[in-house]
mmCIF file with all atom_site columns, C-alpha atoms in Angstrom:
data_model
loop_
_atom_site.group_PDB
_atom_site.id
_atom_site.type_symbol
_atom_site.label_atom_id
_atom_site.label_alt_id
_atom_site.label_comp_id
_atom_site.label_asym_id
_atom_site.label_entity_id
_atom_site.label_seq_id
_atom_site.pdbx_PDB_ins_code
_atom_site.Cartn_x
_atom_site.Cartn_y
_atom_site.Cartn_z
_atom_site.occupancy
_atom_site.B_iso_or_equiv
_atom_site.pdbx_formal_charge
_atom_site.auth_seq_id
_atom_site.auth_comp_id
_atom_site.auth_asym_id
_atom_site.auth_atom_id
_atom_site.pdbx_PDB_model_num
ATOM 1   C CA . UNK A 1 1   ? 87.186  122.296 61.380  1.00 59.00 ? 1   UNK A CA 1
ATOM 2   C CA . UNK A 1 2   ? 88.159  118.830 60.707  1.00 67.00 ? 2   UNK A CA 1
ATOM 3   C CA . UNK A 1 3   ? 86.417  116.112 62.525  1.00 65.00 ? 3   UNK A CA 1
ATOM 4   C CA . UNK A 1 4   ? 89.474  115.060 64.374  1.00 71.00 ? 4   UNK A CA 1
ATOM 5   C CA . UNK A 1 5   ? 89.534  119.020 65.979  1.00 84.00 ? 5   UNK A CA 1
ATOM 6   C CA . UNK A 1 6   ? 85.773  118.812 66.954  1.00 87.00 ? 6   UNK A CA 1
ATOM 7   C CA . UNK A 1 7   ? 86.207  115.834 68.704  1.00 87.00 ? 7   UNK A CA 1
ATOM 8   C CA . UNK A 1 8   ? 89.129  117.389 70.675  1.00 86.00 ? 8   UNK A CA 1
ATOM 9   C CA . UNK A 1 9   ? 86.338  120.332 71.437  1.00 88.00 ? 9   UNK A CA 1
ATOM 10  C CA . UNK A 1 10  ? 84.109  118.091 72.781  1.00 92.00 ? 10  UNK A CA 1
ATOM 11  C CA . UNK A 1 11  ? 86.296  116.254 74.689  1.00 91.00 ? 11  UNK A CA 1
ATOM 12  C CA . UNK A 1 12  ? 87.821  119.443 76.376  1.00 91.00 ? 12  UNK A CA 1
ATOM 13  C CA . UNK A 1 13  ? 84.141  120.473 77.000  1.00 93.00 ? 13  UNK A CA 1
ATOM 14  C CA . UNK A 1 14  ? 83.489  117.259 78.403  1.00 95.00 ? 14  UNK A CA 1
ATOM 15  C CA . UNK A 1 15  ? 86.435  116.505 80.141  1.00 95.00 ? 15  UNK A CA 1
ATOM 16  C CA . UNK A 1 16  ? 86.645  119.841 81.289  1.00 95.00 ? 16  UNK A CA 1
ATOM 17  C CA . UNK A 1 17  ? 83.186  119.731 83.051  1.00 96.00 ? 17  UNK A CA 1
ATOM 18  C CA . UNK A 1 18  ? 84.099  116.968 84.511  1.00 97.00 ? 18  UNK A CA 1
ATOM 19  C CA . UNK A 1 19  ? 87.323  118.558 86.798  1.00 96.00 ? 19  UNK A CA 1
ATOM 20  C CA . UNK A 1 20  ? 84.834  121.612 87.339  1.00 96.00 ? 20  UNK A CA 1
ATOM 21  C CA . UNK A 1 21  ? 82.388  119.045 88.971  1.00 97.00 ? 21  UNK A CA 1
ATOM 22  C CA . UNK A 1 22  ? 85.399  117.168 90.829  1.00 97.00 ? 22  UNK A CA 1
ATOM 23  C CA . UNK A 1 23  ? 86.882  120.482 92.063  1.00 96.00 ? 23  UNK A CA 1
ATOM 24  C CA . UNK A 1 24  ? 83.291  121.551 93.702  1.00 95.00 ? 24  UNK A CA 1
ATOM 25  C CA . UNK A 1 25  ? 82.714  118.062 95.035  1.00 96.00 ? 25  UNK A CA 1
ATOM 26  C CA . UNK A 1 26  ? 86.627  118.156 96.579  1.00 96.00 ? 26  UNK A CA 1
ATOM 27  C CA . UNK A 1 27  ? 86.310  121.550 98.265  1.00 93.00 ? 27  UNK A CA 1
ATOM 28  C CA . UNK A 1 28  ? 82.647  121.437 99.579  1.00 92.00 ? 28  UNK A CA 1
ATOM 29  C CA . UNK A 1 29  ? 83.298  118.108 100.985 1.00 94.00 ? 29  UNK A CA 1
ATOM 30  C CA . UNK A 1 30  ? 86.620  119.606 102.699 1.00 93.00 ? 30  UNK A CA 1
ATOM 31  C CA . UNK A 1 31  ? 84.930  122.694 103.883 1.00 84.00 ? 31  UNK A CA 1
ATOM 32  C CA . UNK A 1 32  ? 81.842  120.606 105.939 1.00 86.00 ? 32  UNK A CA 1
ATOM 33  C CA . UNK A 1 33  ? 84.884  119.246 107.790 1.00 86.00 ? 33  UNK A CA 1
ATOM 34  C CA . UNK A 1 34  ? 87.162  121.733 108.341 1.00 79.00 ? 34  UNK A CA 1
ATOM 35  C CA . UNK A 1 35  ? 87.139  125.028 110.188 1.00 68.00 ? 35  UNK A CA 1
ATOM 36  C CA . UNK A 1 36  ? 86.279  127.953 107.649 1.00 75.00 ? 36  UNK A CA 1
ATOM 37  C CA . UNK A 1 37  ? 88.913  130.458 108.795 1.00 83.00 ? 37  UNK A CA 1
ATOM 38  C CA . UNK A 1 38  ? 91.342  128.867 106.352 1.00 92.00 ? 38  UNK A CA 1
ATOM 39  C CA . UNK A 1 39  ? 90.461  128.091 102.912 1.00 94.00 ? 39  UNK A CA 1
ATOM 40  C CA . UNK A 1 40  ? 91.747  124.439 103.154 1.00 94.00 ? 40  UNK A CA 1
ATOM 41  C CA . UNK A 1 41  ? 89.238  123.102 100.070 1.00 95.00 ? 41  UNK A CA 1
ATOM 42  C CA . UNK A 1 42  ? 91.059  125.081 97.417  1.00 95.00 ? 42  UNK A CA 1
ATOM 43  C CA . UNK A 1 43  ? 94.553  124.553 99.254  1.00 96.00 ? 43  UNK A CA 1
ATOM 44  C CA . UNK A 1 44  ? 93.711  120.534 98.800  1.00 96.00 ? 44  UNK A CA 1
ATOM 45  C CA . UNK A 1 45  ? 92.225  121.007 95.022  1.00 97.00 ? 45  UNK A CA 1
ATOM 46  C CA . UNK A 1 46  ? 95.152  123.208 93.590  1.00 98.00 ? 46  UNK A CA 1
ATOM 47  C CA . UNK A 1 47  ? 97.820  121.087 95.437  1.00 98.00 ? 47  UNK A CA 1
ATOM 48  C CA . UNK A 1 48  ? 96.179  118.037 93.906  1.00 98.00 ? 48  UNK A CA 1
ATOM 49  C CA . UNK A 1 49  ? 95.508  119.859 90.741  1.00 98.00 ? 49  UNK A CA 1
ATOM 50  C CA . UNK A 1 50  ? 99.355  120.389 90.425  1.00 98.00 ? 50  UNK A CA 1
ATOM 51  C CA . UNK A 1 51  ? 100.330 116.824 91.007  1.00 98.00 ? 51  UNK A CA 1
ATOM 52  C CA . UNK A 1 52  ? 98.236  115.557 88.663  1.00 97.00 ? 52  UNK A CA 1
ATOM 53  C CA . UNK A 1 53  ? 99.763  117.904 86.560  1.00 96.00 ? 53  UNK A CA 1
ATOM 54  C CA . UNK A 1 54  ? 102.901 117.405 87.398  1.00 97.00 ? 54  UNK A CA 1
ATOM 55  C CA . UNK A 1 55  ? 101.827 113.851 86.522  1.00 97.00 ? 55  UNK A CA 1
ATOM 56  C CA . UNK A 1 56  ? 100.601 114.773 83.088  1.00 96.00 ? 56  UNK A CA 1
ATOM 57  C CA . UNK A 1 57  ? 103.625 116.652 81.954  1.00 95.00 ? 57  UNK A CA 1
ATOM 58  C CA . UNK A 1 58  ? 105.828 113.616 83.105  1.00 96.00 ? 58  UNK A CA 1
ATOM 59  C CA . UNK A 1 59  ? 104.183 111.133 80.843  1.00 95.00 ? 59  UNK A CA 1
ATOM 60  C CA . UNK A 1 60  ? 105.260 113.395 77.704  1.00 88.00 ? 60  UNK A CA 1
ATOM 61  C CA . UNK A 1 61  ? 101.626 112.345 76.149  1.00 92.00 ? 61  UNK A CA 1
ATOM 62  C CA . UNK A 1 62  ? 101.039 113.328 72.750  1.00 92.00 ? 62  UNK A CA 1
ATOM 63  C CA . UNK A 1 63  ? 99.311  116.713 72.149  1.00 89.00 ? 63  UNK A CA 1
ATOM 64  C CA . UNK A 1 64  ? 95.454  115.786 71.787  1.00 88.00 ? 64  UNK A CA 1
ATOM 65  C CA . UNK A 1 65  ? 95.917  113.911 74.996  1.00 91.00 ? 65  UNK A CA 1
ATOM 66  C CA . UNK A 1 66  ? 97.856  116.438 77.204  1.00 90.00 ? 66  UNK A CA 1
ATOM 67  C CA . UNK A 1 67  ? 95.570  118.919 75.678  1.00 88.00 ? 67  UNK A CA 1
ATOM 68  C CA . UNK A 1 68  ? 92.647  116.658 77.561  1.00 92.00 ? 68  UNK A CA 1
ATOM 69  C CA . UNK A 1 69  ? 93.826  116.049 80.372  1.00 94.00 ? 69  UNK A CA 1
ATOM 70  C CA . UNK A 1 70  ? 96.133  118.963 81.155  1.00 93.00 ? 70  UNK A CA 1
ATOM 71  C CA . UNK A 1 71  ? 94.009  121.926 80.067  1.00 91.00 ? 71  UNK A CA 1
ATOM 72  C CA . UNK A 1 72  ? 90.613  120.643 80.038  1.00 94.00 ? 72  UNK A CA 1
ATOM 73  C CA . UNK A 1 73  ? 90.746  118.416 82.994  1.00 96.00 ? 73  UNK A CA 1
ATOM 74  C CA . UNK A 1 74  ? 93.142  119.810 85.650  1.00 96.00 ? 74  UNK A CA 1
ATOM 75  C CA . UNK A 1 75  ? 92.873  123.378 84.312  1.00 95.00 ? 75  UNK A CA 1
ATOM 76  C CA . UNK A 1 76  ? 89.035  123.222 85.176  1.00 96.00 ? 76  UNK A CA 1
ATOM 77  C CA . UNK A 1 77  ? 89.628  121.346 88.615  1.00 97.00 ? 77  UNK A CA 1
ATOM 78  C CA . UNK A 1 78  ? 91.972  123.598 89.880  1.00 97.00 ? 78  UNK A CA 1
ATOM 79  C CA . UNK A 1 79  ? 91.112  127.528 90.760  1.00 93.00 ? 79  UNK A CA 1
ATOM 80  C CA . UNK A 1 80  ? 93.635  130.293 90.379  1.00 94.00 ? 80  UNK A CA 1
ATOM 81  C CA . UNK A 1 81  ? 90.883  133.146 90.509  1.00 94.00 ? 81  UNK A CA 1
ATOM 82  C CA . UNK A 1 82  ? 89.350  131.570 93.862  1.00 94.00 ? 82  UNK A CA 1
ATOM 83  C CA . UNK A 1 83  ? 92.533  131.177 95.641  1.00 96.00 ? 83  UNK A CA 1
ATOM 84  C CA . UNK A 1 84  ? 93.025  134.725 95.214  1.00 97.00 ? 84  UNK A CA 1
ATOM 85  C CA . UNK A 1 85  ? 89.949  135.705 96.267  1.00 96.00 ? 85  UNK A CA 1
ATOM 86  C CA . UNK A 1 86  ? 89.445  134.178 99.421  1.00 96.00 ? 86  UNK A CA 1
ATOM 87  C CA . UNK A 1 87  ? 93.586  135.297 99.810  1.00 97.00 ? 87  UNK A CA 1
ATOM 88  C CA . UNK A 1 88  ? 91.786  138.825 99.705  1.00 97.00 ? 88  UNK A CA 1
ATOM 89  C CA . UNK A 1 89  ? 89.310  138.144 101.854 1.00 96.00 ? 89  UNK A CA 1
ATOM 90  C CA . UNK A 1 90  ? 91.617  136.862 104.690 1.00 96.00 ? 90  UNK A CA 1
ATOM 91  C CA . UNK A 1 91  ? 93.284  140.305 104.065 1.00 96.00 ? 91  UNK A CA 1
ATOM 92  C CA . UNK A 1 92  ? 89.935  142.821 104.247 1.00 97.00 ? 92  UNK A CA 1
ATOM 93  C CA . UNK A 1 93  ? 89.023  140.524 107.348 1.00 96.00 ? 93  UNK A CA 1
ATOM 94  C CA . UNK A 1 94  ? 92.941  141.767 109.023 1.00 97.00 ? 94  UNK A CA 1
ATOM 95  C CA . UNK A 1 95  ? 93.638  137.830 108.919 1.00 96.00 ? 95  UNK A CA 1
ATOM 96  C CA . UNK A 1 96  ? 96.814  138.958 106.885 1.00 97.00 ? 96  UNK A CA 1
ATOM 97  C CA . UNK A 1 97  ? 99.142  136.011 109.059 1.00 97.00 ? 97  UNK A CA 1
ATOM 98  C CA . UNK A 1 98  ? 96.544  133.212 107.605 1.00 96.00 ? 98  UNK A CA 1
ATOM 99  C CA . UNK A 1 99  ? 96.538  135.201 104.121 1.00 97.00 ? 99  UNK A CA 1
ATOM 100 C CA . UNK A 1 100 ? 100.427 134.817 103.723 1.00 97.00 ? 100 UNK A CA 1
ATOM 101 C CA . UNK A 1 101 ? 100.337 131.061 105.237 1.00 97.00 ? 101 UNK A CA 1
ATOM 102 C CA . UNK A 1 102 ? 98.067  130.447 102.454 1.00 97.00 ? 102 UNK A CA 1
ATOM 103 C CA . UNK A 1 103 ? 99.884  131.827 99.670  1.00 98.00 ? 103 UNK A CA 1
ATOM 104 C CA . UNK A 1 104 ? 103.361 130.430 101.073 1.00 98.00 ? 104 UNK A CA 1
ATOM 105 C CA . UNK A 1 105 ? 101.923 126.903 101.521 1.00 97.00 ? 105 UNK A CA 1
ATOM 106 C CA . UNK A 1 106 ? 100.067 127.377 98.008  1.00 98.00 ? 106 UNK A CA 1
ATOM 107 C CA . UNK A 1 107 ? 103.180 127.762 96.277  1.00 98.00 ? 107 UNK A CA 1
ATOM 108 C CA . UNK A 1 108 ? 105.397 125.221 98.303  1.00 98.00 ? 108 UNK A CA 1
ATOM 109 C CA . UNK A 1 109 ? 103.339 122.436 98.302  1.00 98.00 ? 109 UNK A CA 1
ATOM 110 C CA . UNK A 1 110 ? 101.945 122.976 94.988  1.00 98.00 ? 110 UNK A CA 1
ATOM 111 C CA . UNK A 1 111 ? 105.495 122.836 93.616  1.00 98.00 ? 111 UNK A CA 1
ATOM 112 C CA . UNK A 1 112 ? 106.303 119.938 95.680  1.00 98.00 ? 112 UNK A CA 1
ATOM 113 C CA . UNK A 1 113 ? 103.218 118.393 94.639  1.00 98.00 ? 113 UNK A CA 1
ATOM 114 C CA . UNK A 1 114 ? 104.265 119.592 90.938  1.00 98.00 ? 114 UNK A CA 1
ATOM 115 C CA . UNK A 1 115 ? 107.986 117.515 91.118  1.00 98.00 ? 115 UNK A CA 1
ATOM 116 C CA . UNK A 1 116 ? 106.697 114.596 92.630  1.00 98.00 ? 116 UNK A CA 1
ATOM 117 C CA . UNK A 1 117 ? 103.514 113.922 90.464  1.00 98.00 ? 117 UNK A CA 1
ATOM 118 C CA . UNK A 1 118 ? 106.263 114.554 87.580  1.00 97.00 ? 118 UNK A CA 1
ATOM 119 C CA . UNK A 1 119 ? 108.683 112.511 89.306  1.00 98.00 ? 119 UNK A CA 1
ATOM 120 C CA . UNK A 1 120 ? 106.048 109.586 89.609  1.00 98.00 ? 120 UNK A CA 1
ATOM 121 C CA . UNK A 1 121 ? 105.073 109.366 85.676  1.00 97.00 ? 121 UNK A CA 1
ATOM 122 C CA . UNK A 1 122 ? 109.059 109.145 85.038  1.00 96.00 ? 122 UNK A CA 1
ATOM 123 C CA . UNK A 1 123 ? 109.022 106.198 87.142  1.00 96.00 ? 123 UNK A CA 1
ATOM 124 C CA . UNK A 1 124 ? 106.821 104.738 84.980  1.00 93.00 ? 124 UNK A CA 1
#
């Protein structure tokens, strides 16, 4: 391992723990305000998450740096495996209307969110 490669380990360890921080602090601060019958903290970090990286991918950063702040950071702020959990849940509770609202406005707005936060580093 060359010392260029361990610093790109520790700055996807740090960087990563980091957006794992953010992405608790974002969806517990969301779910004291919000009703809890829909999971509206992970809708808000994943369709931020995909912005930013849109965002990233947009700025065509070299591969150290995407590797950063793509993988590290946004991979570890957003939460595939806990969208699809409480998306289950809704469904064992019979909620199924509020389980497909939440995978249809996952999707739409988190590819909207995708194409504009690449459409914004473009403009730069």
């Amino acid at each position: 391992m060359t010392a260029g490669t361990a610093a790109v380990w520790v700055g996807v360890m740090l960087v990563g723990g980091v957006g794992s921080v953010l992405r608790f602090l974002v969806d517990r601060a969301i779910g004291r305000r919000m009703a809890r019958t829909f999971p509206l903290g992970t809708l808000t970090v994943n369709v931020s998450g995909a912005a930013l990286l849109g965002f990233v991918a947009g700025l065509a950063l070299p591969r150290d740096a995407a590797l950063l702040a793509g993988t590290a950071f946004v991979g570890a702020y957003t939460t595939f495996s806990t969208w699809m959990l409480e998306t289950q849940r809704l469904g064992e509770e019979r909620q199924l209307a509020t389980a497909f609202v939440n995978i249809a406005l996952s999707v739409t707005l988190g590819m909207g969110a995708a194409l504009l936060g690449q459409w914004i580093a473009e403009q730069l």
